[in-house]
Amino acid sequence: MTARARVRAPELIGKGGWLNTGDQQLTLADLRGRIVILDFWTFCCVNCLHVLDELRELEEKHRDTVVIIGVHSPKFVHEAEHQAVVDAVERYEVHHPVLDDPELGTWKQYAVRAWPTLVVVDPEGYVVAQHAGEGHAHALEALVTELEAEHGAKGTLRRGDGPYVAPEPVATHLRFPGKALALADGGFLVSDTTRHQLVELGADGETVVRRFGDGERGLVDGGPDVARFSEPQGLALLPDGSVVVADTVNHALRRLDLATGGVTTLAGTGGQWWQGFPTAGPAHEVALSSPWDVAWFAGRVWIAMAGVHQLWAYDPATETVEVAAGTTNEGLVDGPADEAWFAQPSGLAAAGDRLWVADSETSAVRWVESDGAGFVVRTAVGTGLFDFGHRDGAAEQALLQHPLGVTALPDGSVAISDTYNNALRRFDPETGEVTTLATDLREPSDAVLVGGDVVVVESAGHRLTRLRLPEEAVRVESAAHRTQRPATEVAAGPFRLDVVFTAPAGQKRDERYGPSTRLLVSSTPPELLLEGEGKGTDLGRDLVLNPGVAEGVLHVSAMAASCDDDPDNEYPACHMHQQDWGVPVRLAAAGAGRLALVLAGMDEPGE
């Protein structure tokens, strides 16, 4: 059996209490004898949603030995509200206990630095592994199997039912709808996301006319009673009258024929795109990553590819897909399309020569347009990953909070579904002003224009709400926030950054075609780093921090590939592990001279 470091696991604390336990307050003592996987997540984070999907098979296969505990650790103010966490747990079909930790108590005790992070606690209550980011399902499977054998032999493994208690189902016509499309007959097509269906509603926005999909999660083409989706989101009308659907968790584009109700797959393999995969080619041969919205613009279907912080495009004439804008780096950088940075783009709206983008993680509204030589990206509202709030006025100082939708209005302005502010906002390019059109909406995620009204998708309200466009804006008391995570005190001058990666049991680093690792380092502000910025293949790097900068954020992106270590297998299975960190740092005389970020394994600097 492989020797491994063990650290006693801290207690689980969270002022929000427990969900999915039938009101039982769990402790680590209650879980002794089980293999516990702590999933530190927040519901705004698409990478966290990817991990929820990665864990489903493991959760089912090892249901009698493994207990997964979701530790909800908020980034945005809205995510610290208990009811919002309750909604998210149902929305994303989280079928394990969740600890609501609004003050990041457990996050701090486990020294977590990024969403998502997975921590494995053995049946005796010791931390034996930590994994940041995505792509660790295979490693967890190997470790769980090893722990089952080890603790089964020792007599310290306890099998049986876990503490999960399902909440009571609620009957509504829609359940966490995502996006909507106005139909020619005055009705609406709505993505009924949590029920894995599309729903046609009458002109009243309530009467159910038809449902498309059998309601089970899956990727199946066919008639309306046979087809299957997995958390569909965006909808767009194609020139031929059919509808293209962003089938988010299937990582696919689907086509709905409104006349027959038939569903076919336009693009995607059904698997998730990873670094190193093709970024252009035949649509059925190129993987996608959490497409969240779609829009017909400049003769193609543009895709808000939330999972990789890019915009892609599908050309129905050639049946191909390609990257249209973004680098996969997460942040807010304008400029030529191939150099721009996005952060989880989640809403699109075409208006003339502009494509409006709701860039959710930067709480920004951006747009794409042609400058004659190619497409360029510009920002209307928003400053970056850490500033958000509800503040109207001049766009350069206005604040949003994780908007998921944009809607072009007849006067050239754009309505913003300002999701985590529970508001509908408006940006006017002519005046450069941001105003509030409506408040007290429940997580609006999209809106469509119908005559002089705007119909809002209230996702957490499970309904469509019709609003008359007001002549005057609603006045609200402004609020500004920054993402609150404890800053790491570091020393100025020479500084060591180590990304820890240990290949899972039975695997080794994949060096067949060159280096198997990649590291990208940058900072906010840029002058924080005097040396060490840029790309490389080593997972360790010597930096020099500027003593003239008091505080900032180190942005670190790491990737590692590992393959099954079997010399007799000519085609070993390979696995990608990747994560992005934004680590707030404060320079101090007594600060640390080394920062370790665990991608997979345990940090053991003394060895």
PDB file of N, CA and C in Angstrom, residues 393-451:
ATOM      1  N   GLY A 393     -25.245  55.061 -12.870  1.00  0.00           N
ATOM      2  CA  GLY A 393     -24.495  56.262 -13.238  1.00  0.00           C
ATOM      3  C   GLY A 393     -23.587  56.008 -14.417  1.00  0.00           C
ATOM      4  N   ALA A 394     -22.530  56.810 -14.529  1.00  0.00           N
ATOM      5  CA  ALA A 394     -21.593  56.681 -15.636  1.00  0.00           C
ATOM      6  C   ALA A 394     -21.022  55.262 -15.686  1.00  0.00           C
ATOM      7  N   ALA A 395     -20.942  54.714 -16.897  1.00  0.00           N
ATOM      8  CA  ALA A 395     -20.572  53.307 -17.063  1.00  0.00           C
ATOM      9  C   ALA A 395     -19.219  52.972 -16.459  1.00  0.00           C
ATOM     10  N   GLU A 396     -18.281  53.931 -16.496  1.00  0.00           N
ATOM     11  CA  GLU A 396     -16.940  53.608 -16.015  1.00  0.00           C
ATOM     12  C   GLU A 396     -16.895  53.375 -14.504  1.00  0.00           C
ATOM     13  N   GLN A 397     -17.922  53.806 -13.767  1.00  0.00           N
ATOM     14  CA  GLN A 397     -17.955  53.540 -12.323  1.00  0.00           C
ATOM     15  C   GLN A 397     -19.164  52.716 -11.893  1.00  0.00           C
ATOM     16  N   ALA A 398     -20.047  52.375 -12.828  1.00  0.00           N
ATOM     17  CA  ALA A 398     -21.225  51.568 -12.511  1.00  0.00           C
ATOM     18  C   ALA A 398     -20.804  50.141 -12.171  1.00  0.00           C
ATOM     19  N   LEU A 399     -21.642  49.465 -11.384  1.00  0.00           N
ATOM     20  CA  LEU A 399     -21.331  48.102 -10.956  1.00  0.00           C
ATOM     21  C   LEU A 399     -22.518  47.181 -11.176  1.00  0.00           C
ATOM     22  N   LEU A 400     -22.233  45.958 -11.598  1.00  0.00           N
ATOM     23  CA  LEU A 400     -23.189  44.868 -11.746  1.00  0.00           C
ATOM     24  C   LEU A 400     -22.742  43.738 -10.830  1.00  0.00           C
ATOM     25  N   GLN A 401     -23.587  42.694 -10.712  1.00  0.00           N
ATOM     26  CA  GLN A 401     -23.215  41.516  -9.922  1.00  0.00           C
ATOM     27  C   GLN A 401     -23.622  40.245 -10.674  1.00  0.00           C
ATOM     28  N   HIS A 402     -22.630  39.667 -11.381  1.00  0.00           N
ATOM     29  CA  HIS A 402     -22.790  38.387 -12.071  1.00  0.00           C
ATOM     30  C   HIS A 402     -24.007  38.361 -13.004  1.00  0.00           C
ATOM     31  N   PRO A 403     -24.016  39.209 -14.029  1.00  0.00           N
ATOM     32  CA  PRO A 403     -25.139  39.190 -14.981  1.00  0.00           C
ATOM     33  C   PRO A 403     -25.052  37.974 -15.897  1.00  0.00           C
ATOM     34  N   LEU A 404     -26.205  37.390 -16.202  1.00  0.00           N
ATOM     35  CA  LEU A 404     -26.257  36.210 -17.066  1.00  0.00           C
ATOM     36  C   LEU A 404     -26.914  36.478 -18.413  1.00  0.00           C
ATOM     37  N   GLY A 405     -27.546  37.642 -18.585  1.00  0.00           N
ATOM     38  CA  GLY A 405     -28.265  37.864 -19.838  1.00  0.00           C
ATOM     39  C   GLY A 405     -28.181  39.300 -20.311  1.00  0.00           C
ATOM     40  N   VAL A 406     -28.244  39.481 -21.633  1.00  0.00           N
ATOM     41  CA  VAL A 406     -28.331  40.799 -22.264  1.00  0.00           C
ATOM     42  C   VAL A 406     -29.417  40.747 -23.333  1.00  0.00           C
ATOM     43  N   THR A 407     -30.125  41.868 -23.512  1.00  0.00           N
ATOM     44  CA  THR A 407     -31.233  41.940 -24.466  1.00  0.00           C
ATOM     45  C   THR A 407     -31.169  43.276 -25.191  1.00  0.00           C
ATOM     46  N   ALA A 408     -31.126  43.243 -26.513  1.00  0.00           N
ATOM     47  CA  ALA A 408     -31.088  44.477 -27.298  1.00  0.00           C
ATOM     48  C   ALA A 408     -32.458  45.144 -27.272  1.00  0.00           C
ATOM     49  N   LEU A 409     -32.477  46.444 -26.987  1.00  0.00           N
ATOM     50  CA  LEU A 409     -33.713  47.215 -26.949  1.00  0.00           C
ATOM     51  C   LEU A 409     -33.846  48.056 -28.213  1.00  0.00           C
ATOM     52  N   PRO A 410     -35.072  48.479 -28.554  1.00  0.00           N
ATOM     53  CA  PRO A 410     -35.307  49.160 -29.842  1.00  0.00           C
ATOM     54  C   PRO A 410     -34.535  50.469 -30.005  1.00  0.00           C
ATOM     55  N   ASP A 411     -34.208  51.139 -28.904  1.00  0.00           N
ATOM     56  CA  ASP A 411     -33.535  52.439 -29.013  1.00  0.00           C
ATOM     57  C   ASP A 411     -32.021  52.315 -29.102  1.00  0.00           C
ATOM     58  N   GLY A 412     -31.499  51.092 -29.237  1.00  0.00           N
ATOM     59  CA  GLY A 412     -30.057  50.896 -29.333  1.00  0.00           C
ATOM     60  C   GLY A 412     -29.384  50.620 -28.012  1.00  0.00           C
ATOM     61  N   SER A 413     -30.129  50.730 -26.907  1.00  0.00           N
ATOM     62  CA  SER A 413     -29.567  50.403 -25.603  1.00  0.00           C
ATOM     63  C   SER A 413     -29.695  48.901 -25.360  1.00  0.00           C
ATOM     64  N   VAL A 414     -29.173  48.455 -24.237  1.00  0.00           N
ATOM     65  CA  VAL A 414     -29.213  47.024 -23.931  1.00  0.00           C
ATOM     66  C   VAL A 414     -29.708  46.836 -22.502  1.00  0.00           C
ATOM     67  N   ALA A 415     -30.679  45.908 -22.340  1.00  0.00           N
ATOM     68  CA  ALA A 415     -31.138  45.525 -21.009  1.00  0.00           C
ATOM     69  C   ALA A 415     -30.229  44.422 -20.484  1.00  0.00           C
ATOM     70  N   ILE A 416     -29.940  44.488 -19.197  1.00  0.00           N
ATOM     71  CA  ILE A 416     -29.010  43.547 -18.575  1.00  0.00           C
ATOM     72  C   ILE A 416     -29.748  42.776 -17.493  1.00  0.00           C
ATOM     73  N   SER A 417     -29.772  41.469 -17.622  1.00  0.00           N
ATOM     74  CA  SER A 417     -30.309  40.625 -16.547  1.00  0.00           C
ATOM     75  C   SER A 417     -29.221  40.515 -15.486  1.00  0.00           C
ATOM     76  N   ASP A 418     -29.313  41.403 -14.494  1.00  0.00           N
ATOM     77  CA  ASP A 418     -28.280  41.526 -13.468  1.00  0.00           C
ATOM     78  C   ASP A 418     -28.599  40.524 -12.365  1.00  0.00           C
ATOM     79  N   THR A 419     -28.202  39.299 -12.599  1.00  0.00           N
ATOM     80  CA  THR A 419     -28.749  38.135 -11.912  1.00  0.00           C
ATOM     81  C   THR A 419     -28.606  38.201 -10.395  1.00  0.00           C
ATOM     82  N   TYR A 420     -27.398  38.428  -9.903  1.00  0.00           N
ATOM     83  CA  TYR A 420     -27.189  38.367  -8.460  1.00  0.00           C
ATOM     84  C   TYR A 420     -27.612  39.644  -7.741  1.00  0.00           C
ATOM     85  N   ASN A 421     -27.969  40.692  -8.498  1.00  0.00           N
ATOM     86  CA  ASN A 421     -28.614  41.855  -7.892  1.00  0.00           C
ATOM     87  C   ASN A 421     -30.130  41.754  -7.941  1.00  0.00           C
ATOM     88  N   ASN A 422     -30.643  40.657  -8.530  1.00  0.00           N
ATOM     89  CA  ASN A 422     -32.097  40.465  -8.637  1.00  0.00           C
ATOM     90  C   ASN A 422     -32.753  41.661  -9.324  1.00  0.00           C
ATOM     91  N   ALA A 423     -32.101  42.147 -10.390  1.00  0.00           N
ATOM     92  CA  ALA A 423     -32.550  43.388 -11.029  1.00  0.00           C
ATOM     93  C   ALA A 423     -32.416  43.302 -12.541  1.00  0.00           C
ATOM     94  N   LEU A 424     -33.179  44.180 -13.202  1.00  0.00           N
ATOM     95  CA  LEU A 424     -33.020  44.404 -14.635  1.00  0.00           C
ATOM     96  C   LEU A 424     -32.399  45.785 -14.791  1.00  0.00           C
ATOM     97  N   ARG A 425     -31.246  45.847 -15.446  1.00  0.00           N
ATOM     98  CA  ARG A 425     -30.517  47.109 -15.597  1.00  0.00           C
ATOM     99  C   ARG A 425     -30.508  47.499 -17.077  1.00  0.00           C
ATOM    100  N   ARG A 426     -30.020  48.693 -17.382  1.00  0.00           N
ATOM    101  CA  ARG A 426     -29.967  49.172 -18.769  1.00  0.00           C
ATOM    102  C   ARG A 426     -28.691  49.974 -18.977  1.00  0.00           C
ATOM    103  N   PHE A 427     -28.018  49.694 -20.097  1.00  0.00           N
ATOM    104  CA  PHE A 427     -26.863  50.501 -20.512  1.00  0.00           C
ATOM    105  C   PHE A 427     -27.207  51.197 -21.811  1.00  0.00           C
ATOM    106  N   ASP A 428     -26.998  52.508 -21.840  1.00  0.00           N
ATOM    107  CA  ASP A 428     -27.279  53.322 -23.018  1.00  0.00           C
ATOM    108  C   ASP A 428     -25.952  53.757 -23.638  1.00  0.00           C
ATOM    109  N   PRO A 429     -25.591  53.225 -24.806  1.00  0.00           N
ATOM    110  CA  PRO A 429     -24.316  53.604 -25.427  1.00  0.00           C
ATOM    111  C   PRO A 429     -24.245  55.086 -25.798  1.00  0.00           C
ATOM    112  N   GLU A 430     -25.389  55.717 -26.042  1.00  0.00           N
ATOM    113  CA  GLU A 430     -25.391  57.125 -26.435  1.00  0.00           C
ATOM    114  C   GLU A 430     -24.963  58.020 -25.284  1.00  0.00           C
ATOM    115  N   THR A 431     -25.466  57.750 -24.099  1.00  0.00           N
ATOM    116  CA  THR A 431     -25.159  58.587 -22.938  1.00  0.00           C
ATOM    117  C   THR A 431     -24.043  58.018 -22.077  1.00  0.00           C
ATOM    118  N   GLY A 432     -23.744  56.712 -22.257  1.00  0.00           N
ATOM    119  CA  GLY A 432     -22.751  56.068 -21.411  1.00  0.00           C
ATOM    120  C   GLY A 432     -23.233  55.844 -19.990  1.00  0.00           C
ATOM    121  N   GLU A 433     -24.572  55.822 -19.779  1.00  0.00           N
ATOM    122  CA  GLU A 433     -25.140  55.711 -18.442  1.00  0.00           C
ATOM    123  C   GLU A 433     -25.732  54.322 -18.204  1.00  0.00           C
ATOM    124  N   VAL A 434     -25.649  53.893 -16.945  1.00  0.00           N
ATOM    125  CA  VAL A 434     -26.288  52.658 -16.493  1.00  0.00           C
ATOM    126  C   VAL A 434     -27.410  53.033 -15.537  1.00  0.00           C
ATOM    127  N   THR A 435     -28.590  52.466 -15.753  1.00  0.00           N
ATOM    128  CA  THR A 435     -29.738  52.717 -14.884  1.00  0.00           C
ATOM    129  C   THR A 435     -30.357  51.390 -14.479  1.00  0.00           C
ATOM    130  N   THR A 436     -31.272  51.458 -13.522  1.00  0.00           N
ATOM    131  CA  THR A 436     -31.995  50.275 -13.072  1.00  0.00           C
ATOM    132  C   THR A 436     -33.434  50.369 -13.537  1.00  0.00           C
ATOM    133  N   LEU A 437     -33.901  49.339 -14.250  1.00  0.00           N
ATOM    134  CA  LEU A 437     -35.268  49.316 -14.767  1.00  0.00           C
ATOM    135  C   LEU A 437     -36.245  48.658 -13.798  1.00  0.00           C
ATOM    136  N   ALA A 438     -35.795  47.632 -13.079  1.00  0.00           N
ATOM    137  CA  ALA A 438     -36.694  46.917 -12.160  1.00  0.00           C
ATOM    138  C   ALA A 438     -35.859  46.188 -11.125  1.00  0.00           C
ATOM    139  N   THR A 439     -36.420  46.055  -9.942  1.00  0.00           N
ATOM    140  CA  THR A 439     -35.766  45.308  -8.868  1.00  0.00           C
ATOM    141  C   THR A 439     -36.722  44.239  -8.342  1.00  0.00           C
ATOM    142  N   ASP A 440     -36.304  43.517  -7.338  1.00  0.00           N
ATOM    143  CA  ASP A 440     -37.115  42.471  -6.691  1.00  0.00           C
ATOM    144  C   ASP A 440     -37.503  41.351  -7.640  1.00  0.00           C
ATOM    145  N   LEU A 441     -36.649  41.103  -8.629  1.00  0.00           N
ATOM    146  CA  LEU A 441     -36.782  39.918  -9.472  1.00  0.00           C
ATOM    147  C   LEU A 441     -35.924  38.818  -8.847  1.00  0.00           C
ATOM    148  N   ARG A 442     -36.285  37.568  -9.049  1.00  0.00           N
ATOM    149  CA  ARG A 442     -35.528  36.473  -8.433  1.00  0.00           C
ATOM    150  C   ARG A 442     -34.579  35.849  -9.442  1.00  0.00           C
ATOM    151  N   GLU A 443     -33.321  36.274  -9.340  1.00  0.00           N
ATOM    152  CA  GLU A 443     -32.254  35.784 -10.214  1.00  0.00           C
ATOM    153  C   GLU A 443     -32.663  35.805 -11.686  1.00  0.00           C
ATOM    154  N   PRO A 444     -32.915  36.978 -12.238  1.00  0.00           N
ATOM    155  CA  PRO A 444     -33.233  37.052 -13.671  1.00  0.00           C
ATOM    156  C   PRO A 444     -32.036  36.594 -14.496  1.00  0.00           C
ATOM    157  N   SER A 445     -32.286  35.724 -15.458  1.00  0.00           N
ATOM    158  CA  SER A 445     -31.190  35.162 -16.251  1.00  0.00           C
ATOM    159  C   SER A 445     -31.297  35.487 -17.732  1.00  0.00           C
ATOM    160  N   ASP A 446     -32.423  36.079 -18.161  1.00  0.00           N
ATOM    161  CA  ASP A 446     -32.602  36.420 -19.569  1.00  0.00           C
ATOM    162  C   ASP A 446     -33.863  37.282 -19.666  1.00  0.00           C
ATOM    163  N   ALA A 447     -34.026  37.939 -20.807  1.00  0.00           N
ATOM    164  CA  ALA A 447     -35.241  38.714 -21.068  1.00  0.00           C
ATOM    165  C   ALA A 447     -35.439  38.793 -22.576  1.00  0.00           C
ATOM    166  N   VAL A 448     -36.704  38.876 -22.993  1.00  0.00           N
ATOM    167  CA  VAL A 448     -37.027  39.023 -24.413  1.00  0.00           C
ATOM    168  C   VAL A 448     -37.989  40.186 -24.572  1.00  0.00           C
ATOM    169  N   LEU A 449     -37.898  40.845 -25.715  1.00  0.00           N
ATOM    170  CA  LEU A 449     -38.724  42.012 -26.001  1.00  0.00           C
ATOM    171  C   LEU A 449     -40.004  41.572 -26.684  1.00  0.00           C
ATOM    172  N   VAL A 450     -41.154  42.033 -26.192  1.00  0.00           N
ATOM    173  CA  VAL A 450     -42.449  41.732 -26.797  1.00  0.00           C
ATOM    174  C   VAL A 450     -43.228  43.041 -26.878  1.00  0.00           C
ATOM    175  N   GLY A 451     -43.251  43.642 -28.081  1.00  0.00           N
ATOM    176  CA  GLY A 451     -43.899  44.930 -28.228  1.00  0.00           C
ATOM    177  C   GLY A 451     -43.206  45.967 -27.357  1.00  0.00           C
TER     178      GLY A 451
END
